[in-house]
Structures are given as structure tokens and as C-alpha cells.
Amino acid sequence: MRTAKIYALLALAAAVTLTGCFGKKKQSAQVGNPNDVAPDKTLYERSLDDIAKGHSEVARLTLNALINTYPDSEYLAKAKLAMADSYYKEGGTASLTQAANEYNDFITFFPFLDEAAYAQMQVGMCHYRRVEKPDRDRTEAQLAEQQFQIFLQKYPQSNLVPQVEQQLRNVQEILAEGDFRIAQYYGIKGSQRAEAGRLLDVVSRYPLYTKSDEALWMLANIYEKNEKTQYAGAFYTRIVQEYPLSPLVPNAKERLGKLGVPIPQPDPAAVARMQKEQSVPRRGFNPVHMAMGALASRPDMSGAAHSGAPNLDPPDQDADLEKLVTSSGFNLNGGMTSGSGGSGGSSGKSGSGSGSGGADTVTGASGSGASNGAAVEIITPGSAPTPGPAAKPADPNGPAPTNNGATPATTPATTPATPATDSNGQPQPATTNPGTTPATTDPTADPAKPQPCPTAQTSSDKDKDKDKKKKKNLPPTCKTPGGSGGSGSSSGSSGNL
């Protein structure tokens, strides 16, 4: 009996020992080698799951393991694109900046893959998400516009084109709104030259802007007030042609009739585009929404156009006034600039000239006695005003005053004056007009006194002959003192003063 118990205990111990050994072997087989790396597909799919769950840092560690362990994997390009997407979904300034860099790297290493178009769009979206309101910094809006334009030029056949075009229209709406508000500010201040400069940028670069018709109307009013009827008529014509459903069309037609300009027919493509825009559902006026919009940090892009091809020209091209005018089919003939000085005052920017740009009218200043030489000068955007000569008292011993250094026009007919005589009754020789005949230096004149100019110089000649005057010791350029008004002629290459 005792022997049987001993054998039973030995058998039980042996069974326990064998069971423990087999269990350890089975557990070791399930755990495997901890240094083994999962296949590239498994790593890629695991990283996508982490990105979807918001675990961006864990996903990027997995993607880095895939890229470093399998440099020749078919999932290499997808891993780099997923890396950029992880930064993009995180948001924030730092993450979006890093995402843009990762997308650019993908385009550099894999330019011929279909995903390169998506990467280019995402570069623009990284800037698009940081676009601010129209009255704030516009750097991100300009960068987004540039990247979207690059996409449309490089991938015109991509299925992402409609989405990118809409994003570009939204960005250009913000940029145009910023320029339009600045133009309104200059208009309130009374600076028409600065106002017209901003409005020209709006109508030339952003034809799909929702207030382009208002910008054209403001431009036409500016040029009409300054008697630039050619340009005013051209801008009224564009309102009728390009924005036929605008509420400003009846007023534009009325102004064209007063200016004697033929009223054009509306463009059928513009009619179809505006009808399509009117069919798009838009949010109406809501005071609560306006109040909340003032507190929001993101701009409101709901009013942007939803149809039409956006502008793809680079923003560094300046607006060409004549190109804007001729684009509407409006013909400009050579204009004339005319003006006259007032009684007892120096002549203004007067004279007649021809050019390719329309009529220019400038009025001289009027006054009695000595004048300060001021003149009213109508100038268009992009041109600098011509400074007038400084006033100084006339020298009784000096030469007769000239006409501001400008080439005089035909002398008007006057009644011949009685020849002067001396004390003995002998006639004196007639004096010449230094404004029409080149002045000569009097050898008997006092050298201490300033000598008259040998020739009448224009403003352009002053810069060219600066060194020559120093070498020849010529007297400084004469400045025309105040005197009787006159008229002259000058040539101009365009209608811009």
C-alpha cells in the first residue's frame, strides 16, 4: 500500500513537470522574436488607423519605421504622403507649415505620380486654412492664390480642378475686398489718385469679384469728374457689357448717352454667368450673423463667385489703363492736353500734345501781380506729379521771364508796339524775347550777378546736363518768376499725366 502511494506521487510529479515544459514551448511560439519588424503593408495600414484616431505622433513613428526599413517598398510614396497628411490634420501654424514642406518634398521626389496633383492642392490648402480677413495681413491669401494658380497651370486635366478653382475664387474674393476697402478709404479722404490706383487693380485682376461693377462705376466717376471722358466712357461700357444684370446698368447707359458714346450690347457669356450666380443659394441679411462675423477670426467667403474662370496671371503685373480700356472694344484716339495761365499768374501745365491715351486737360493758376507758379494738374494712377518752378521776385536787370522752360507755342497775334526812343528821339533797337530766342551771355554784365541761362531747359535736360554745367561753370537753371499767363504746346505719348 505504501509502495503504491509512492508510485502515484512520482507519476503525478512527472505529469506536472511534462505539462510545464510543453506550456512554455507553446507560449514561446506565440510570442515570437521581439526584434522582428512587421511587413511594410502592415505598418502602413497601422499608421492609417492611428491617423484616423488622431494619434498623429504614433502614426509618424510607424511611418518612419516603414520608410527606413523598406526603402524600396511600394508603399514608400504612400507613406510620405500619409506623413504630410498627419501634419495637415493636426492643424495649427507649426503643423501646417510642416505639412506644406512635406507635400513639397513629395512633389520633388515623385513628380510623375497621380498623387502629385493632390499634394500641390494640399500645399495651397495649408495657406488657405490660414487666410485672414480682408482688412488684415494678406500674406497667406497671396501664397494660397499663387499655389492654386500653379496647380491649375500644371494639372489642368486633374479631377481636382473644380475644387481648386472654387478655392481660388474664394481667395481672390478676399484679396479684392481688401483692395476695394482701401479704395473706399482713399475716396473718403479725397485722394482720387490713390483711390483710382486701387480700383484699377480690382477691375483688372479680379473680374469675378462681387463688387467689380461698383469698382468700375467709381472709376468712371473719377475720370468723368476730371474730364477724362474717353476713359469714363470705356468703364461705363464695361459695366453694360460684362455685368449686364447689375443694378448700375441703367445709370451707366444714361451716362453713356450724355457722353455721346454708343451703348453696347451685353456679352451673352456674361449674361449666362450672372444668371447662374443668381441661382446659387446665398445667405441673406442676418444681424446676428454679422455680429458674430465681426468676432470670428476666419473670413466670410460665402459671397464669392461660384462660376467663371479665375484669373491666373501673376500678381506682380501692374494694371495697364489703356489695356483695360481697349479690352472692352472702346477705341481711343490721340488726345489733346490744353490749358492756359491766369491773368498775372504763371502758366500751369499748359500746352497741346498728342498721344495714344485720350484727352488731358490741365488748368493754369490765376492771380494778379507776382504768382507762386502753382497749377492744377490732373494725373492718373501710376504717374508722379510734375513739380512746378519755385517762385521768386523778378530781377529788373535780368532777362524777361520765360514760359516755365516749356517750348512756346505759336505767339498770339498782338498789336505792334511803338518803337522805344531815347532822350534824343533816336529809335532804340527792339529787344528779343528770351522765351523764343536762345539767351546769350552779356560780356559786359557784372560777373557777381547770376547770368541768364544760355538755353531753356526742360526737366529731363536738367538731369542729363548736370555734369556738363559743372564743367562749363554755367549759371544754375533759371526759375520762371511770376508773370503774365501764357500757353504752349508739348507732346505726350499717352493720356496719363
PDB file of N, CA, C and O in Angstrom, residues 117-168:
ATOM      1  N   ALA A 117      -0.649  65.805 -58.003  1.00  0.00           N
ATOM      2  CA  ALA A 117      -1.668  66.853 -58.119  1.00  0.00           C
ATOM      3  C   ALA A 117      -2.351  67.099 -56.776  1.00  0.00           C
ATOM      4  O   ALA A 117      -2.587  68.254 -56.379  1.00  0.00           O
ATOM      5  N   TYR A 118      -2.645  66.011 -56.072  1.00  0.00           N
ATOM      6  CA  TYR A 118      -3.246  66.160 -54.743  1.00  0.00           C
ATOM      7  C   TYR A 118      -2.296  66.885 -53.793  1.00  0.00           C
ATOM      8  O   TYR A 118      -2.716  67.750 -53.004  1.00  0.00           O
ATOM      9  N   ALA A 119      -1.007  66.552 -53.863  1.00  0.00           N
ATOM     10  CA  ALA A 119      -0.027  67.207 -52.995  1.00  0.00           C
ATOM     11  C   ALA A 119       0.059  68.703 -53.300  1.00  0.00           C
ATOM     12  O   ALA A 119       0.162  69.525 -52.381  1.00  0.00           O
ATOM     13  N   GLN A 120       0.007  69.078 -54.575  1.00  0.00           N
ATOM     14  CA  GLN A 120       0.040  70.501 -54.931  1.00  0.00           C
ATOM     15  C   GLN A 120      -1.190  71.239 -54.418  1.00  0.00           C
ATOM     16  O   GLN A 120      -1.098  72.373 -53.933  1.00  0.00           O
ATOM     17  N   MET A 121      -2.344  70.602 -54.517  1.00  0.00           N
ATOM     18  CA  MET A 121      -3.545  71.222 -53.972  1.00  0.00           C
ATOM     19  C   MET A 121      -3.436  71.397 -52.457  1.00  0.00           C
ATOM     20  O   MET A 121      -3.844  72.432 -51.901  1.00  0.00           O
ATOM     21  N   GLN A 122      -2.853  70.414 -51.785  1.00  0.00           N
ATOM     22  CA  GLN A 122      -2.738  70.489 -50.345  1.00  0.00           C
ATOM     23  C   GLN A 122      -1.761  71.575 -49.904  1.00  0.00           C
ATOM     24  O   GLN A 122      -1.917  72.162 -48.824  1.00  0.00           O
ATOM     25  N   VAL A 123      -0.752  71.864 -50.722  1.00  0.00           N
ATOM     26  CA  VAL A 123       0.143  72.976 -50.402  1.00  0.00           C
ATOM     27  C   VAL A 123      -0.657  74.287 -50.358  1.00  0.00           C
ATOM     28  O   VAL A 123      -0.490  75.115 -49.451  1.00  0.00           O
ATOM     29  N   GLY A 124      -1.529  74.469 -51.348  1.00  0.00           N
ATOM     30  CA  GLY A 124      -2.379  75.651 -51.325  1.00  0.00           C
ATOM     31  C   GLY A 124      -3.353  75.644 -50.154  1.00  0.00           C
ATOM     32  O   GLY A 124      -3.633  76.697 -49.560  1.00  0.00           O
ATOM     33  N   MET A 125      -3.863  74.477 -49.802  1.00  0.00           N
ATOM     34  CA  MET A 125      -4.803  74.402 -48.687  1.00  0.00           C
ATOM     35  C   MET A 125      -4.130  74.719 -47.353  1.00  0.00           C
ATOM     36  O   MET A 125      -4.781  75.234 -46.435  1.00  0.00           O
ATOM     37  N   CYS A 126      -2.830  74.405 -47.228  1.00  0.00           N
ATOM     38  CA  CYS A 126      -2.126  74.757 -45.990  1.00  0.00           C
ATOM     39  C   CYS A 126      -2.116  76.264 -45.773  1.00  0.00           C
ATOM     40  O   CYS A 126      -2.204  76.744 -44.637  1.00  0.00           O
ATOM     41  N   HIS A 127      -2.021  77.033 -46.861  1.00  0.00           N
ATOM     42  CA  HIS A 127      -2.101  78.504 -46.747  1.00  0.00           C
ATOM     43  C   HIS A 127      -3.559  78.962 -46.686  1.00  0.00           C
ATOM     44  O   HIS A 127      -3.865  79.961 -46.034  1.00  0.00           O
ATOM     45  N   TYR A 128      -4.426  78.243 -47.365  1.00  0.00           N
ATOM     46  CA  TYR A 128      -5.840  78.621 -47.400  1.00  0.00           C
ATOM     47  C   TYR A 128      -6.459  78.580 -46.003  1.00  0.00           C
ATOM     48  O   TYR A 128      -7.288  79.424 -45.654  1.00  0.00           O
ATOM     49  N   ARG A 129      -6.070  77.610 -45.206  1.00  0.00           N
ATOM     50  CA  ARG A 129      -6.623  77.490 -43.851  1.00  0.00           C
ATOM     51  C   ARG A 129      -6.139  78.596 -42.917  1.00  0.00           C
ATOM     52  O   ARG A 129      -6.700  78.778 -41.838  1.00  0.00           O
ATOM     53  N   ARG A 130      -5.116  79.333 -43.336  1.00  0.00           N
ATOM     54  CA  ARG A 130      -4.605  80.428 -42.503  1.00  0.00           C
ATOM     55  C   ARG A 130      -4.919  81.804 -43.085  1.00  0.00           C
ATOM     56  O   ARG A 130      -4.354  82.805 -42.640  1.00  0.00           O
ATOM     57  N   VAL A 131      -5.806  81.865 -44.083  1.00  0.00           N
ATOM     58  CA  VAL A 131      -6.191  83.154 -44.665  1.00  0.00           C
ATOM     59  C   VAL A 131      -6.954  83.966 -43.628  1.00  0.00           C
ATOM     60  O   VAL A 131      -7.844  83.446 -42.940  1.00  0.00           O
ATOM     61  N   GLU A 132      -6.615  85.243 -43.530  1.00  0.00           N
ATOM     62  CA  GLU A 132      -7.258  86.117 -42.563  1.00  0.00           C
ATOM     63  C   GLU A 132      -8.256  87.034 -43.257  1.00  0.00           C
ATOM     64  O   GLU A 132      -8.441  86.971 -44.477  1.00  0.00           O
ATOM     65  N   LYS A 133      -8.888  87.899 -42.479  1.00  0.00           N
ATOM     66  CA  LYS A 133      -9.926  88.785 -43.003  1.00  0.00           C
ATOM     67  C   LYS A 133      -9.337  89.794 -43.986  1.00  0.00           C
ATOM     68  O   LYS A 133      -8.126  90.039 -43.993  1.00  0.00           O
ATOM     69  N   PRO A 134     -10.204  90.425 -44.812  1.00  0.00           N
ATOM     70  CA  PRO A 134      -9.682  91.336 -45.842  1.00  0.00           C
ATOM     71  C   PRO A 134      -8.901  92.522 -45.291  1.00  0.00           C
ATOM     72  O   PRO A 134      -8.018  93.041 -45.972  1.00  0.00           O
ATOM     73  N   ASP A 135      -9.233  92.970 -44.069  1.00  0.00           N
ATOM     74  CA  ASP A 135      -8.564  94.144 -43.523  1.00  0.00           C
ATOM     75  C   ASP A 135      -7.337  93.789 -42.690  1.00  0.00           C
ATOM     76  O   ASP A 135      -6.821  94.650 -41.979  1.00  0.00           O
ATOM     77  N   ARG A 136      -6.869  92.542 -42.790  1.00  0.00           N
ATOM     78  CA  ARG A 136      -5.699  92.121 -42.017  1.00  0.00           C
ATOM     79  C   ARG A 136      -4.601  91.642 -42.963  1.00  0.00           C
ATOM     80  O   ARG A 136      -4.652  91.892 -44.163  1.00  0.00           O
ATOM     81  N   ASP A 137      -3.610  90.994 -42.399  1.00  0.00           N
ATOM     82  CA  ASP A 137      -2.461  90.558 -43.190  1.00  0.00           C
ATOM     83  C   ASP A 137      -2.922  89.642 -44.324  1.00  0.00           C
ATOM     84  O   ASP A 137      -3.669  88.688 -44.108  1.00  0.00           O
ATOM     85  N   ARG A 138      -2.453  89.935 -45.529  1.00  0.00           N
ATOM     86  CA  ARG A 138      -2.881  89.189 -46.714  1.00  0.00           C
ATOM     87  C   ARG A 138      -1.794  88.275 -47.255  1.00  0.00           C
ATOM     88  O   ARG A 138      -1.894  87.802 -48.398  1.00  0.00           O
ATOM     89  N   THR A 139      -0.752  88.002 -46.466  1.00  0.00           N
ATOM     90  CA  THR A 139       0.348  87.176 -46.953  1.00  0.00           C
ATOM     91  C   THR A 139      -0.120  85.761 -47.266  1.00  0.00           C
ATOM     92  O   THR A 139       0.188  85.217 -48.345  1.00  0.00           O
ATOM     93  N   GLU A 140      -0.859  85.149 -46.361  1.00  0.00           N
ATOM     94  CA  GLU A 140      -1.317  83.778 -46.587  1.00  0.00           C
ATOM     95  C   GLU A 140      -2.286  83.697 -47.759  1.00  0.00           C
ATOM     96  O   GLU A 140      -2.274  82.723 -48.518  1.00  0.00           O
ATOM     97  N   ALA A 141      -3.116  84.715 -47.920  1.00  0.00           N
ATOM     98  CA  ALA A 141      -4.037  84.725 -49.062  1.00  0.00           C
ATOM     99  C   ALA A 141      -3.274  84.800 -50.376  1.00  0.00           C
ATOM    100  O   ALA A 141      -3.620  84.115 -51.354  1.00  0.00           O
ATOM    101  N   GLN A 142      -2.227  85.599 -50.435  1.00  0.00           N
ATOM    102  CA  GLN A 142      -1.432  85.696 -51.656  1.00  0.00           C
ATOM    103  C   GLN A 142      -0.689  84.395 -51.943  1.00  0.00           C
ATOM    104  O   GLN A 142      -0.590  83.983 -53.105  1.00  0.00           O
ATOM    105  N   LEU A 143      -0.172  83.738 -50.895  1.00  0.00           N
ATOM    106  CA  LEU A 143       0.505  82.452 -51.102  1.00  0.00           C
ATOM    107  C   LEU A 143      -0.478  81.376 -51.560  1.00  0.00           C
ATOM    108  O   LEU A 143      -0.145  80.555 -52.421  1.00  0.00           O
ATOM    109  N   ALA A 144      -1.675  81.378 -50.974  1.00  0.00           N
ATOM    110  CA  ALA A 144      -2.684  80.408 -51.406  1.00  0.00           C
ATOM    111  C   ALA A 144      -3.072  80.650 -52.862  1.00  0.00           C
ATOM    112  O   ALA A 144      -3.209  79.695 -53.652  1.00  0.00           O
ATOM    113  N   GLU A 145      -3.244  81.903 -53.247  1.00  0.00           N
ATOM    114  CA  GLU A 145      -3.566  82.218 -54.646  1.00  0.00           C
ATOM    115  C   GLU A 145      -2.463  81.725 -55.571  1.00  0.00           C
ATOM    116  O   GLU A 145      -2.730  81.132 -56.632  1.00  0.00           O
ATOM    117  N   GLN A 146      -1.210  81.933 -55.191  1.00  0.00           N
ATOM    118  CA  GLN A 146      -0.090  81.503 -56.021  1.00  0.00           C
ATOM    119  C   GLN A 146      -0.056  79.988 -56.183  1.00  0.00           C
ATOM    120  O   GLN A 146       0.138  79.478 -57.300  1.00  0.00           O
ATOM    121  N   GLN A 147      -0.261  79.239 -55.105  1.00  0.00           N
ATOM    122  CA  GLN A 147      -0.199  77.775 -55.186  1.00  0.00           C
ATOM    123  C   GLN A 147      -1.372  77.209 -55.984  1.00  0.00           C
ATOM    124  O   GLN A 147      -1.200  76.246 -56.746  1.00  0.00           O
ATOM    125  N   PHE A 148      -2.547  77.788 -55.837  1.00  0.00           N
ATOM    126  CA  PHE A 148      -3.694  77.316 -56.625  1.00  0.00           C
ATOM    127  C   PHE A 148      -3.503  77.627 -58.112  1.00  0.00           C
ATOM    128  O   PHE A 148      -3.905  76.833 -58.971  1.00  0.00           O
ATOM    129  N   GLN A 149      -2.911  78.758 -58.416  1.00  0.00           N
ATOM    130  CA  GLN A 149      -2.634  79.072 -59.815  1.00  0.00           C
ATOM    131  C   GLN A 149      -1.625  78.106 -60.405  1.00  0.00           C
ATOM    132  O   GLN A 149      -1.756  77.683 -61.572  1.00  0.00           O
ATOM    133  N   ILE A 150      -0.619  77.732 -59.620  1.00  0.00           N
ATOM    134  CA  ILE A 150       0.354  76.735 -60.091  1.00  0.00           C
ATOM    135  C   ILE A 150      -0.336  75.399 -60.362  1.00  0.00           C
ATOM    136  O   ILE A 150      -0.040  74.726 -61.365  1.00  0.00           O
ATOM    137  N   PHE A 151      -1.241  75.008 -59.495  1.00  0.00           N
ATOM    138  CA  PHE A 151      -1.964  73.744 -59.714  1.00  0.00           C
ATOM    139  C   PHE A 151      -2.733  73.774 -61.033  1.00  0.00           C
ATOM    140  O   PHE A 151      -2.662  72.829 -61.828  1.00  0.00           O
ATOM    141  N   LEU A 152      -3.486  74.850 -61.281  1.00  0.00           N
ATOM    142  CA  LEU A 152      -4.309  74.915 -62.491  1.00  0.00           C
ATOM    143  C   LEU A 152      -3.460  74.965 -63.751  1.00  0.00           C
ATOM    144  O   LEU A 152      -3.912  74.539 -64.821  1.00  0.00           O
ATOM    145  N   GLN A 153      -2.241  75.463 -63.641  1.00  0.00           N
ATOM    146  CA  GLN A 153      -1.366  75.503 -64.807  1.00  0.00           C
ATOM    147  C   GLN A 153      -0.631  74.192 -65.028  1.00  0.00           C
ATOM    148  O   GLN A 153      -0.372  73.813 -66.169  1.00  0.00           O
ATOM    149  N   LYS A 154      -0.300  73.465 -63.951  1.00  0.00           N
ATOM    150  CA  LYS A 154       0.438  72.215 -64.086  1.00  0.00           C
ATOM    151  C   LYS A 154      -0.461  71.008 -64.289  1.00  0.00           C
ATOM    152  O   LYS A 154      -0.074  70.062 -64.984  1.00  0.00           O
ATOM    153  N   TYR A 155      -1.660  71.030 -63.707  1.00  0.00           N
ATOM    154  CA  TYR A 155      -2.543  69.850 -63.768  1.00  0.00           C
ATOM    155  C   TYR A 155      -3.933  70.261 -64.270  1.00  0.00           C
ATOM    156  O   TYR A 155      -4.923  70.153 -63.536  1.00  0.00           O
ATOM    157  N   PRO A 156      -4.026  70.753 -65.497  1.00  0.00           N
ATOM    158  CA  PRO A 156      -5.346  71.193 -65.990  1.00  0.00           C
ATOM    159  C   PRO A 156      -6.327  70.050 -66.232  1.00  0.00           C
ATOM    160  O   PRO A 156      -7.532  70.289 -66.339  1.00  0.00           O
ATOM    161  N   GLN A 157      -5.826  68.802 -66.319  1.00  0.00           N
ATOM    162  CA  GLN A 157      -6.693  67.658 -66.583  1.00  0.00           C
ATOM    163  C   GLN A 157      -7.065  66.890 -65.324  1.00  0.00           C
ATOM    164  O   GLN A 157      -7.730  65.852 -65.415  1.00  0.00           O
ATOM    165  N   SER A 158      -6.654  67.359 -64.179  1.00  0.00           N
ATOM    166  CA  SER A 158      -6.941  66.642 -62.938  1.00  0.00           C
ATOM    167  C   SER A 158      -8.416  66.743 -62.576  1.00  0.00           C
ATOM    168  O   SER A 158      -9.099  67.724 -62.902  1.00  0.00           O
ATOM    169  N   ASN A 159      -8.911  65.720 -61.903  1.00  0.00           N
ATOM    170  CA  ASN A 159     -10.301  65.748 -61.455  1.00  0.00           C
ATOM    171  C   ASN A 159     -10.499  66.665 -60.249  1.00  0.00           C
ATOM    172  O   ASN A 159     -11.623  66.844 -59.788  1.00  0.00           O
ATOM    173  N   LEU A 160      -9.410  67.227 -59.733  1.00  0.00           N
ATOM    174  CA  LEU A 160      -9.490  68.171 -58.619  1.00  0.00           C
ATOM    175  C   LEU A 160      -9.611  69.624 -59.083  1.00  0.00           C
ATOM    176  O   LEU A 160      -9.657  70.527 -58.238  1.00  0.00           O
ATOM    177  N   VAL A 161      -9.649  69.856 -60.379  1.00  0.00           N
ATOM    178  CA  VAL A 161      -9.689  71.231 -60.911  1.00  0.00           C
ATOM    179  C   VAL A 161     -10.914  72.008 -60.427  1.00  0.00           C
ATOM    180  O   VAL A 161     -10.786  73.171 -60.004  1.00  0.00           O
ATOM    181  N   PRO A 162     -12.133  71.459 -60.472  1.00  0.00           N
ATOM    182  CA  PRO A 162     -13.282  72.248 -59.979  1.00  0.00           C
ATOM    183  C   PRO A 162     -13.133  72.691 -58.529  1.00  0.00           C
ATOM    184  O   PRO A 162     -13.467  73.829 -58.183  1.00  0.00           O
ATOM    185  N   GLN A 163     -12.615  71.809 -57.681  1.00  0.00           N
ATOM    186  CA  GLN A 163     -12.438  72.173 -56.278  1.00  0.00           C
ATOM    187  C   GLN A 163     -11.405  73.286 -56.120  1.00  0.00           C
ATOM    188  O   GLN A 163     -11.606  74.241 -55.360  1.00  0.00           O
ATOM    189  N   VAL A 164     -10.292  73.189 -56.857  1.00  0.00           N
ATOM    190  CA  VAL A 164      -9.240  74.199 -56.750  1.00  0.00           C
ATOM    191  C   VAL A 164      -9.719  75.538 -57.317  1.00  0.00           C
ATOM    192  O   VAL A 164      -9.395  76.607 -56.781  1.00  0.00           O
ATOM    193  N   GLU A 165     -10.483  75.499 -58.397  1.00  0.00           N
ATOM    194  CA  GLU A 165     -10.994  76.754 -58.957  1.00  0.00           C
ATOM    195  C   GLU A 165     -11.888  77.486 -57.966  1.00  0.00           C
ATOM    196  O   GLU A 165     -11.822  78.717 -57.843  1.00  0.00           O
ATOM    197  N   GLN A 166     -12.710  76.748 -57.254  1.00  0.00           N
ATOM    198  CA  GLN A 166     -13.571  77.394 -56.268  1.00  0.00           C
ATOM    199  C   GLN A 166     -12.753  77.982 -55.113  1.00  0.00           C
ATOM    200  O   GLN A 166     -13.040  79.087 -54.643  1.00  0.00           O
ATOM    201  N   GLN A 167     -11.732  77.230 -54.674  1.00  0.00           N
ATOM    202  CA  GLN A 167     -10.876  77.771 -53.618  1.00  0.00           C
ATOM    203  C   GLN A 167     -10.165  79.031 -54.089  1.00  0.00           C
ATOM    204  O   GLN A 167     -10.013  80.001 -53.323  1.00  0.00           O
ATOM    205  N   LEU A 168      -9.742  79.051 -55.342  1.00  0.00           N
ATOM    206  CA  LEU A 168      -9.065  80.234 -55.876  1.00  0.00           C
ATOM    207  C   LEU A 168     -10.023  81.411 -55.976  1.00  0.00           C
ATOM    208  O   LEU A 168      -9.645  82.562 -55.698  1.00  0.00           O
TER     209      LEU A 168
END
